Amino acid sequence: MTELAFPGGMGPLTGRLRVPGDKSISHRAVLLAARAEGRSELRRLSSGLDVARTIGAIAACGARVEGSAGEEGTITVIGGRSMLREPAAVIDVGNSGTAIRLLTGWSATFPWLTVLQGDASIAERPMGRVVEPLRAMGARIDGRDDGRLPPLIVRGGGLVGIDYRLPVASAQVKAAVLLAGLGSDGDTTVREDVPTRAHTEELLAACGADIEVGTGWVTVRRSELSPLFLEIPADPSQAAFWVVAACLVPGSDLVLEDTYVGQARAGFLDVLRRMGADISFEQVDESRQTADIRVRSGPLHSTTVGGREVPGLIDEIPVLAVAAARAAGVTTFADAAELRVKESDRVSSVVSALRAIGVTAEPRPDGLVVHGNGGPPFAGGKVDARGDHRVAMAMAIAGLDAAGPTVVAGWESVATSYPGFEEDLHRCVS
Ligand code: S3P
């Protein structure tokens, strides 16, 4: 396990930063490019290990992949039915829940066998939520605990569309069913009571799929896809770390460039604004759903986070909890039981990490309560990220201007989504 020490006492965050390409968009773009007939070009794809796993998966299924991901990179994918074939070996998704859930739906359309496995964290993450609807479409799927846990064994082909209301607000489940719908007879409709991130439907439309989108529903039909030529916008979930850092470190004035702010991705900004943060948009691009986000430091006060806003900020709760710990008053995060089944049990890992740096925080079955200190930097201390990239990075932000060093154990997890985190830190901290 790698430990990284943040010395504390760092100065303000200033200038401009473009964080890596969005991870959720990157996974989907890779999977759709592999299905599309011909040559797709994906620029600024996420360079994290998670997306590398999805790239590895499509390559194992016969798609030709060239180039490199990352800020200056372009990945070329040559895909289509004539290229794709049964993978000869087990596909390993590493730590990526998005990869395993989306690949389950994606592979279910092909008349062959696909076996999907991942690391120790993936082995405990719930898969019944994708397996159930895909079985209803006709896919034969097995796995531990009757398909509720990985590894998953998928025998695809012969699918029929379904009309499915999501029992949990999950964009991964929506994506898995819609990807399966691309190779199914009849209509496949997914309905959601609470809006989740809309990348699957947005990219399906960009590839020319037969798709209709209404309020709270999406219908897709069997489609041949055309190649994708896409510049991936910057990832709001990664921008969130720097947004919170700039709120907290006095004298900061930072711009996060070209950040995706579309459906169910910018909820953390609303929460921070409610807490009194000075955040504005510059250079809004309506067609790409991006903006430059400008943040200036200032005092924060507590709020309550819960209800319908939660799916739109679930990944940002670890770093929002750090903001709450510096705010005046007590902040509650409720209706967020999904935190329990992320890369770690994030209720437990965030509460423990906050306590380790001197914050008072309490777990709840569906979230956590954070007692803010009203402003001063944290003391510092040693925290365990429990193999969870977002907990590791949230605690790094807590350590930036701390009075003493903050040591984050389990730092290697950061490579799953943001290998350039430390470089970006040095770019914007004076
Ligand atoms: C994601 C959806 C969310 C999110 C995850 C990425 C996606 O998960 O937490 O990091 O790309 O669709 P759920 O679908 O489980 O809510």
Coordinates of C-alpha atoms and ligand atoms in Angstrom, one line a residue:
M1 CA 0.0 0.0 0.0
T2 CA 1.3 3.4 -1.0
E3 CA 1.2 6.3 1.5
L4 CA 1.4 9.9 0.4
A5 CA 2.1 12.8 2.8
F6 CA 0.7 16.2 2.2
P7 CA 2.8 18.7 4.3
G8 CA 0.0 21.1 4.9
G9 CA 0.3 24.9 5.0
M10 CA -0.1 25.3 1.3
G11 CA -1.0 28.6 -0.3
P12 CA -4.0 29.6 -2.4
L13 CA -5.1 27.9 -5.6
T14 CA -5.0 30.2 -8.5
G15 CA -4.9 30.2 -12.3
R16 CA -6.6 27.8 -14.7
L17 CA -6.8 24.0 -14.7
R18 CA -8.3 21.5 -17.1
V19 CA -8.9 18.3 -15.2
P20 CA -8.9 14.9 -17.1
G21 CA -11.6 13.8 -19.5
D22 CA -14.9 12.6 -17.9
K23 CA -14.7 9.0 -16.8
S24 CA -18.4 8.2 -17.2
I25 CA -18.4 9.6 -20.8
S26 CA -15.1 7.9 -21.6
H27 CA -16.4 4.4 -20.7
R28 CA -19.5 4.9 -22.8
A29 CA -17.6 6.4 -25.7
V30 CA -15.3 3.4 -25.9
L31 CA -18.1 0.9 -25.8
L32 CA -20.1 2.6 -28.5
A33 CA -17.1 3.2 -30.7
A34 CA -16.4 -0.6 -30.5
R35 CA -20.0 -1.3 -31.8
A36 CA -19.9 1.4 -34.5
E37 CA -19.0 0.4 -38.0
G38 CA -15.7 2.0 -38.9
R39 CA -13.1 4.3 -37.3
S40 CA -14.0 6.5 -34.3
E41 CA -11.7 9.1 -32.7
L42 CA -11.9 9.9 -29.0
R43 CA -9.9 12.8 -27.8
R44 CA -8.9 13.6 -24.2
L45 CA -10.3 10.2 -22.9
S46 CA -9.8 9.6 -19.2
S47 CA -6.3 8.2 -18.7
G48 CA -7.3 6.4 -15.4
L49 CA -7.0 2.6 -15.0
D50 CA -10.8 2.2 -14.9
V51 CA -11.2 3.4 -18.5
A52 CA -8.1 1.4 -19.5
R53 CA -10.0 -1.7 -18.4
T54 CA -12.9 -0.9 -20.7
I55 CA -10.5 -0.3 -23.5
G56 CA -8.8 -3.6 -22.7
A57 CA -12.2 -5.3 -22.8
I58 CA -13.2 -4.1 -26.3
A59 CA -9.7 -5.0 -27.6
A60 CA -10.2 -8.5 -26.1
C61 CA -13.5 -8.6 -28.1
G62 CA -11.7 -7.8 -31.4
A63 CA -11.9 -4.0 -31.7
R64 CA -8.7 -2.4 -32.9
V65 CA -7.5 0.3 -30.6
E66 CA -4.6 2.6 -31.3
G67 CA -3.2 5.8 -29.7
S68 CA -3.1 7.0 -26.1
A69 CA -5.6 8.4 -23.7
G70 CA -5.1 11.5 -21.6
E71 CA -4.9 15.2 -22.1
E72 CA -3.1 15.4 -25.3
G73 CA -4.0 11.9 -26.6
T74 CA -6.4 10.6 -29.1
I75 CA -7.6 7.0 -29.1
T76 CA -8.7 5.5 -32.4
V77 CA -11.1 2.6 -32.3
I78 CA -11.9 0.5 -35.3
G79 CA -15.0 -1.4 -34.5
G80 CA -18.2 -2.9 -35.9
R81 CA -19.8 -6.4 -36.2
S82 CA -17.2 -7.7 -38.6
M83 CA -14.4 -7.0 -36.1
L84 CA -16.0 -8.2 -32.9
R85 CA -15.7 -11.8 -31.6
E86 CA -15.9 -13.9 -28.5
P87 CA -13.2 -12.9 -26.0
A88 CA -10.9 -15.9 -25.5
A89 CA -10.1 -15.1 -21.9
V90 CA -11.8 -13.8 -18.8
I91 CA -12.2 -10.0 -18.9
D92 CA -10.8 -8.3 -15.8
V93 CA -12.4 -4.9 -14.9
G94 CA -10.0 -4.2 -12.0
N95 CA -11.7 -1.8 -9.6
S96 CA -14.3 -0.4 -12.1
G97 CA -17.9 -0.8 -11.2
T98 CA -18.9 1.2 -14.3
A99 CA -16.9 -1.2 -16.5
I100 CA -18.4 -4.4 -15.2
R101 CA -22.0 -3.1 -15.2
L102 CA -21.8 -1.5 -18.6
L103 CA -19.9 -4.5 -20.1
T104 CA -22.6 -6.9 -18.8
G105 CA -25.3 -5.1 -20.9
W106 CA -22.9 -4.5 -23.9
S107 CA -21.9 -8.2 -24.1
A108 CA -25.4 -9.5 -23.6
T109 CA -26.2 -8.6 -27.3
F110 CA -23.6 -10.9 -28.7
P111 CA -24.2 -14.6 -29.3
W112 CA -21.2 -15.7 -27.3
L113 CA -19.8 -16.2 -23.8
T114 CA -18.2 -13.4 -21.9
V115 CA -16.8 -13.8 -18.4
L116 CA -16.3 -10.6 -16.3
Q117 CA -14.4 -10.4 -13.0
G118 CA -12.7 -7.7 -11.0
D119 CA -10.7 -7.0 -7.8
A120 CA -11.6 -7.7 -4.2
S121 CA -13.8 -4.6 -4.0
I122 CA -15.7 -5.5 -7.2
A123 CA -16.3 -9.0 -5.9
E124 CA -18.5 -7.5 -3.2
R125 CA -20.4 -5.0 -5.3
P126 CA -24.1 -5.6 -6.2
M127 CA -24.7 -6.9 -9.7
G128 CA -28.3 -8.1 -9.3
R129 CA -29.4 -4.6 -10.4
V130 CA -28.1 -5.2 -13.9
V131 CA -28.5 -9.0 -14.1
E132 CA -32.2 -8.9 -13.3
P133 CA -33.3 -6.6 -16.2
L134 CA -30.9 -8.3 -18.6
R135 CA -32.3 -11.7 -17.7
A136 CA -35.8 -10.3 -18.4
M137 CA -34.5 -9.4 -21.9
G138 CA -33.4 -13.0 -22.4
A139 CA -29.7 -12.9 -21.5
R140 CA -28.4 -16.0 -19.7
I141 CA -26.2 -14.7 -16.8
D142 CA -24.7 -16.6 -13.9
G143 CA -22.5 -15.5 -11.1
R144 CA -21.9 -15.9 -7.4
D145 CA -25.0 -15.8 -5.3
D146 CA -27.2 -16.5 -8.3
G147 CA -25.7 -13.6 -10.3
R148 CA -25.8 -11.0 -7.5
L149 CA -22.0 -10.9 -7.2
P150 CA -19.1 -11.2 -9.7
P151 CA -17.6 -13.0 -11.5
L152 CA -20.4 -12.8 -14.0
I153 CA -20.8 -15.3 -16.9
V154 CA -22.9 -13.9 -19.7
R155 CA -24.3 -15.9 -22.6
G156 CA -25.7 -13.3 -24.9
G157 CA -27.8 -13.0 -28.0
G158 CA -31.6 -13.4 -28.8
L159 CA -32.6 -10.5 -26.7
V160 CA -36.1 -8.9 -26.6
G161 CA -36.7 -5.3 -25.4
I162 CA -38.3 -4.6 -22.1
D163 CA -40.0 -1.6 -20.5
Y164 CA -38.1 -1.2 -17.3
R165 CA -38.5 1.2 -14.4
L166 CA -35.2 1.6 -12.4
P167 CA -35.7 0.4 -8.9
V168 CA -32.5 2.3 -7.8
A169 CA -31.5 5.6 -9.3
S170 CA -28.5 4.3 -11.2
A171 CA -27.0 5.6 -14.5
Q172 CA -25.0 2.4 -14.7
V173 CA -28.2 0.3 -14.7
K174 CA -29.8 2.6 -17.3
A175 CA -26.7 2.3 -19.5
A176 CA -26.5 -1.5 -19.2
V177 CA -30.2 -1.9 -20.3
L178 CA -29.9 0.7 -23.1
L179 CA -26.7 -0.9 -24.4
A180 CA -28.5 -4.3 -24.4
G181 CA -31.4 -2.6 -26.2
L182 CA -29.1 -1.8 -29.1
G183 CA -29.1 -5.5 -30.1
S184 CA -32.7 -6.4 -29.0
D185 CA -35.9 -7.0 -30.9
G186 CA -38.5 -4.4 -30.3
D187 CA -38.4 -1.4 -28.1
T188 CA -36.3 -1.1 -24.9
T189 CA -37.5 1.6 -22.6
V190 CA -35.9 2.7 -19.3
R191 CA -37.9 4.9 -16.9
E192 CA -36.4 6.7 -14.0
D193 CA -38.1 8.6 -11.2
V194 CA -35.1 10.7 -10.4
P195 CA -32.8 12.0 -13.2
T196 CA -29.4 10.3 -13.4
R197 CA -26.5 11.2 -15.6
A198 CA -27.6 11.2 -19.2
H199 CA -24.3 10.3 -21.0
T200 CA -25.6 7.1 -22.5
E201 CA -28.6 8.6 -24.2
E202 CA -26.5 11.7 -25.3
L203 CA -23.8 9.5 -26.9
L204 CA -26.3 7.1 -28.5
A205 CA -27.9 10.1 -30.2
A206 CA -24.4 11.2 -31.3
C207 CA -23.8 7.8 -32.9
G208 CA -27.1 7.9 -34.8
A209 CA -28.9 5.2 -32.8
D210 CA -32.7 4.9 -33.1
I211 CA -33.5 6.6 -29.8
E212 CA -36.2 8.7 -28.3
V213 CA -35.8 10.7 -25.0
G214 CA -38.6 12.1 -23.0
T215 CA -39.0 13.4 -19.4
G216 CA -38.0 10.4 -17.2
W217 CA -37.8 7.9 -20.0
V218 CA -35.5 6.7 -22.9
T219 CA -36.5 4.3 -25.7
V220 CA -33.9 2.6 -27.9
R221 CA -34.2 0.2 -30.8
R222 CA -31.9 -2.1 -32.6
S223 CA -29.4 0.2 -34.4
E224 CA -26.3 0.2 -36.5
L225 CA -24.1 2.9 -35.0
S226 CA -22.0 5.4 -36.9
P227 CA -18.5 6.2 -35.7
L228 CA -18.0 8.8 -32.9
F229 CA -15.7 11.8 -33.2
L230 CA -15.6 13.2 -29.7
E231 CA -13.6 15.5 -27.5
I232 CA -14.4 14.4 -24.0
P233 CA -15.2 17.3 -21.7
A234 CA -13.4 17.6 -18.3
D235 CA -14.7 15.5 -15.5
P236 CA -16.9 17.4 -13.0
S237 CA -16.3 14.7 -10.3
Q238 CA -12.5 15.5 -10.6
A239 CA -13.1 19.2 -10.8
A240 CA -15.0 18.9 -7.5
F241 CA -11.8 18.3 -5.6
W242 CA -10.3 21.6 -6.8
V243 CA -13.6 23.5 -6.4
V244 CA -13.7 22.5 -2.7
A245 CA -10.0 23.2 -2.3
A246 CA -10.4 26.7 -3.7
C247 CA -13.4 27.3 -1.5
L248 CA -11.4 26.4 1.6
V249 CA -7.9 27.8 1.1
P250 CA -7.9 31.6 1.7
G251 CA -6.9 33.8 -1.2
S252 CA -7.8 31.2 -3.9
D253 CA -9.3 32.2 -7.3
L254 CA -9.3 29.2 -9.6
V255 CA -11.0 28.4 -13.0
L256 CA -11.8 24.8 -13.9
E257 CA -11.9 24.8 -17.7
D258 CA -14.3 23.0 -20.1
T259 CA -16.1 21.1 -17.4
Y260 CA -19.2 19.0 -18.2
V261 CA -22.1 20.5 -16.3
G262 CA -25.1 18.6 -17.8
Q263 CA -27.8 16.5 -16.2
A264 CA -27.1 15.1 -12.8
R265 CA -23.4 16.1 -12.7
A266 CA -23.2 19.6 -11.3
G267 CA -25.3 19.1 -8.2
F268 CA -22.3 19.5 -6.0
L269 CA -22.0 23.1 -7.2
D270 CA -25.6 23.8 -6.0
V271 CA -24.7 22.4 -2.6
L272 CA -21.6 24.5 -2.3
R273 CA -23.5 27.6 -3.4
R274 CA -26.1 26.9 -0.7
M275 CA -23.2 26.8 1.7
G276 CA -22.2 30.3 0.6
A277 CA -19.5 29.5 -1.9
D278 CA -18.5 32.0 -4.5
I279 CA -18.9 30.0 -7.7
S280 CA -19.7 31.3 -11.2
F281 CA -19.8 30.0 -14.8
E282 CA -17.7 31.5 -17.6
Q283 CA -17.5 30.4 -21.3
V284 CA -20.7 28.3 -21.2
D285 CA -21.0 26.1 -24.2
E286 CA -24.7 25.0 -24.5
S287 CA -24.0 22.3 -27.2
R288 CA -21.3 20.5 -25.3
Q289 CA -22.9 21.2 -21.9
T290 CA -19.7 22.6 -20.6
A291 CA -18.6 25.7 -18.7
D292 CA -15.4 27.2 -17.1
I293 CA -16.2 27.1 -13.4
R294 CA -14.7 30.0 -11.4
V295 CA -14.3 29.6 -7.6
R296 CA -13.1 32.1 -5.0
S297 CA -12.5 31.2 -1.4
G298 CA -14.8 32.4 1.4
P299 CA -16.5 31.2 4.5
L300 CA -19.0 28.3 4.3
H301 CA -22.0 27.4 6.4
S302 CA -23.8 24.1 6.9
T303 CA -26.6 22.7 4.8
T304 CA -28.7 19.5 4.4
V305 CA -28.1 17.3 1.4
G306 CA -30.8 14.7 0.6
G307 CA -33.7 13.6 -1.6
R308 CA -33.8 13.9 -5.3
E309 CA -30.5 15.8 -5.5
V310 CA -28.4 12.8 -4.2
P311 CA -28.0 10.8 -7.5
G312 CA -26.6 13.9 -9.1
L313 CA -23.8 14.3 -6.5
I314 CA -23.3 10.9 -5.0
D315 CA -19.6 10.7 -6.1
E316 CA -18.9 14.1 -4.7
I317 CA -20.1 13.4 -1.1
P318 CA -16.6 12.5 0.2
V319 CA -15.2 15.9 -0.8
L320 CA -18.4 17.8 0.1
A321 CA -18.0 16.2 3.6
V322 CA -14.6 17.9 3.8
A323 CA -16.2 21.2 2.9
A324 CA -18.9 20.6 5.5
A325 CA -16.2 19.9 8.1
R326 CA -14.8 23.5 7.6
A327 CA -18.3 25.1 7.5
A328 CA -20.1 26.8 10.4
G329 CA -22.7 24.4 11.7
V330 CA -23.8 20.7 11.3
T331 CA -24.3 19.3 7.8
T332 CA -26.4 16.2 7.2
F333 CA -26.1 13.9 4.1
A334 CA -29.2 11.8 3.9
D335 CA -30.9 9.4 1.4
A336 CA -27.5 8.3 0.3
A337 CA -27.4 4.6 1.2
E338 CA -25.8 4.0 -2.1
L339 CA -22.6 5.3 -0.5
R340 CA -22.4 1.9 1.3
V341 CA -21.8 0.0 -2.0
K342 CA -19.3 2.2 -3.8
E343 CA -15.5 1.4 -4.1
S344 CA -15.6 1.3 -0.3
D345 CA -18.4 1.7 2.2
R346 CA -18.1 5.5 1.9
V347 CA -20.2 6.2 5.0
S348 CA -17.7 4.3 7.1
S349 CA -14.5 5.3 5.2
V350 CA -15.3 9.0 5.1
V351 CA -16.4 9.1 8.8
S352 CA -13.2 7.3 9.9
A353 CA -11.0 9.5 7.7
L354 CA -12.6 12.7 9.0
R355 CA -12.3 11.6 12.6
A356 CA -8.6 10.8 12.0
I357 CA -7.9 14.5 11.2
G358 CA -9.8 15.7 14.2
V359 CA -13.4 16.2 12.8
T360 CA -16.5 15.2 14.6
A361 CA -18.6 13.0 12.3
E362 CA -21.2 10.3 12.7
P363 CA -22.4 7.6 10.4
R364 CA -26.1 7.1 9.6
P365 CA -27.7 4.1 7.8
D366 CA -28.3 6.4 4.8
G367 CA -25.5 8.9 5.0
L368 CA -23.5 10.9 7.6
V369 CA -23.5 13.9 9.8
V370 CA -20.5 16.3 9.9
H371 CA -19.9 18.9 12.6
G372 CA -18.2 21.8 10.9
N373 CA -15.4 23.7 12.7
G374 CA -16.4 27.1 11.4
G375 CA -13.3 27.7 9.2
P376 CA -9.8 27.0 10.5
P377 CA -7.5 24.4 8.8
F378 CA -7.6 20.9 10.1
A379 CA -4.9 19.5 12.4
G380 CA -3.7 16.8 9.9
G381 CA -3.2 13.2 10.8
K382 CA -3.0 9.7 9.2
V383 CA -6.0 8.5 7.2
D384 CA -6.8 5.2 5.4
A385 CA -8.5 5.6 2.1
R386 CA -9.5 1.9 2.2
G387 CA -8.6 1.5 -1.5
D388 CA -11.1 4.2 -2.5
H389 CA -9.8 6.8 -4.9
R390 CA -12.4 9.4 -4.0
V391 CA -11.8 9.1 -0.3
A392 CA -8.0 9.4 -0.9
M393 CA -8.4 12.6 -3.0
A394 CA -10.9 14.2 -0.6
M395 CA -8.5 13.7 2.2
A396 CA -5.7 15.2 0.2
I397 CA -7.8 18.3 -0.2
A398 CA -8.4 18.3 3.5
G399 CA -4.6 18.3 4.0
L400 CA -3.7 21.1 1.7
D401 CA -3.6 23.9 4.2
A402 CA -3.7 21.7 7.4
A403 CA -1.6 22.8 10.4
G404 CA 0.4 19.6 10.2
P405 CA 1.0 16.8 7.7
T406 CA -1.8 14.6 6.4
V407 CA -0.7 11.1 5.4
V408 CA -3.1 9.2 3.1
A409 CA -2.6 5.5 3.1
G410 CA -3.9 3.7 0.0
W411 CA -2.9 6.5 -2.3
E412 CA -2.4 4.0 -5.2
S413 CA -6.2 3.9 -5.7
V414 CA -6.1 7.4 -7.2
A415 CA -4.6 5.9 -10.4
T416 CA -8.0 4.4 -11.2
S417 CA -9.5 7.8 -12.1
Y418 CA -6.9 10.6 -11.8
P419 CA -3.3 9.6 -12.3
G420 CA -2.3 13.2 -12.8
F421 CA -3.8 14.5 -9.5
E422 CA -0.4 15.5 -7.9
E423 CA 0.7 17.2 -11.1
D424 CA -2.5 19.2 -11.2
L425 CA -2.0 20.1 -7.5
H426 CA 1.4 21.6 -8.3
R427 CA -0.1 23.4 -11.3
C428 CA -2.6 25.4 -9.3
V429 CA -1.1 25.7 -5.8
S430 CA 1.2 28.6 -5.4
Ligands
S3P1 C1 -21.7 6.2 -12.9 C2 -22.8 6.2 -12.2 C3 -22.8 6.3 -10.7 C4 -21.5 6.8 -10.2 C5 -20.3 6.1 -10.8 C6 -20.3 6.3 -12.3 C7 -21.8 6.0 -14.3 O1 -23.1 5.0 -10.2 O2 -21.5 6.6 -8.8 O3 -19.1 6.5 -10.3 O4 -20.8 6.2 -15.1 O5 -22.9 5.7 -14.8 P1 -24.5 4.4 -10.0 O6 -25.1 4.2 -11.4 O7 -24.3 3.1 -9.3 O8 -25.3 5.4 -9.3

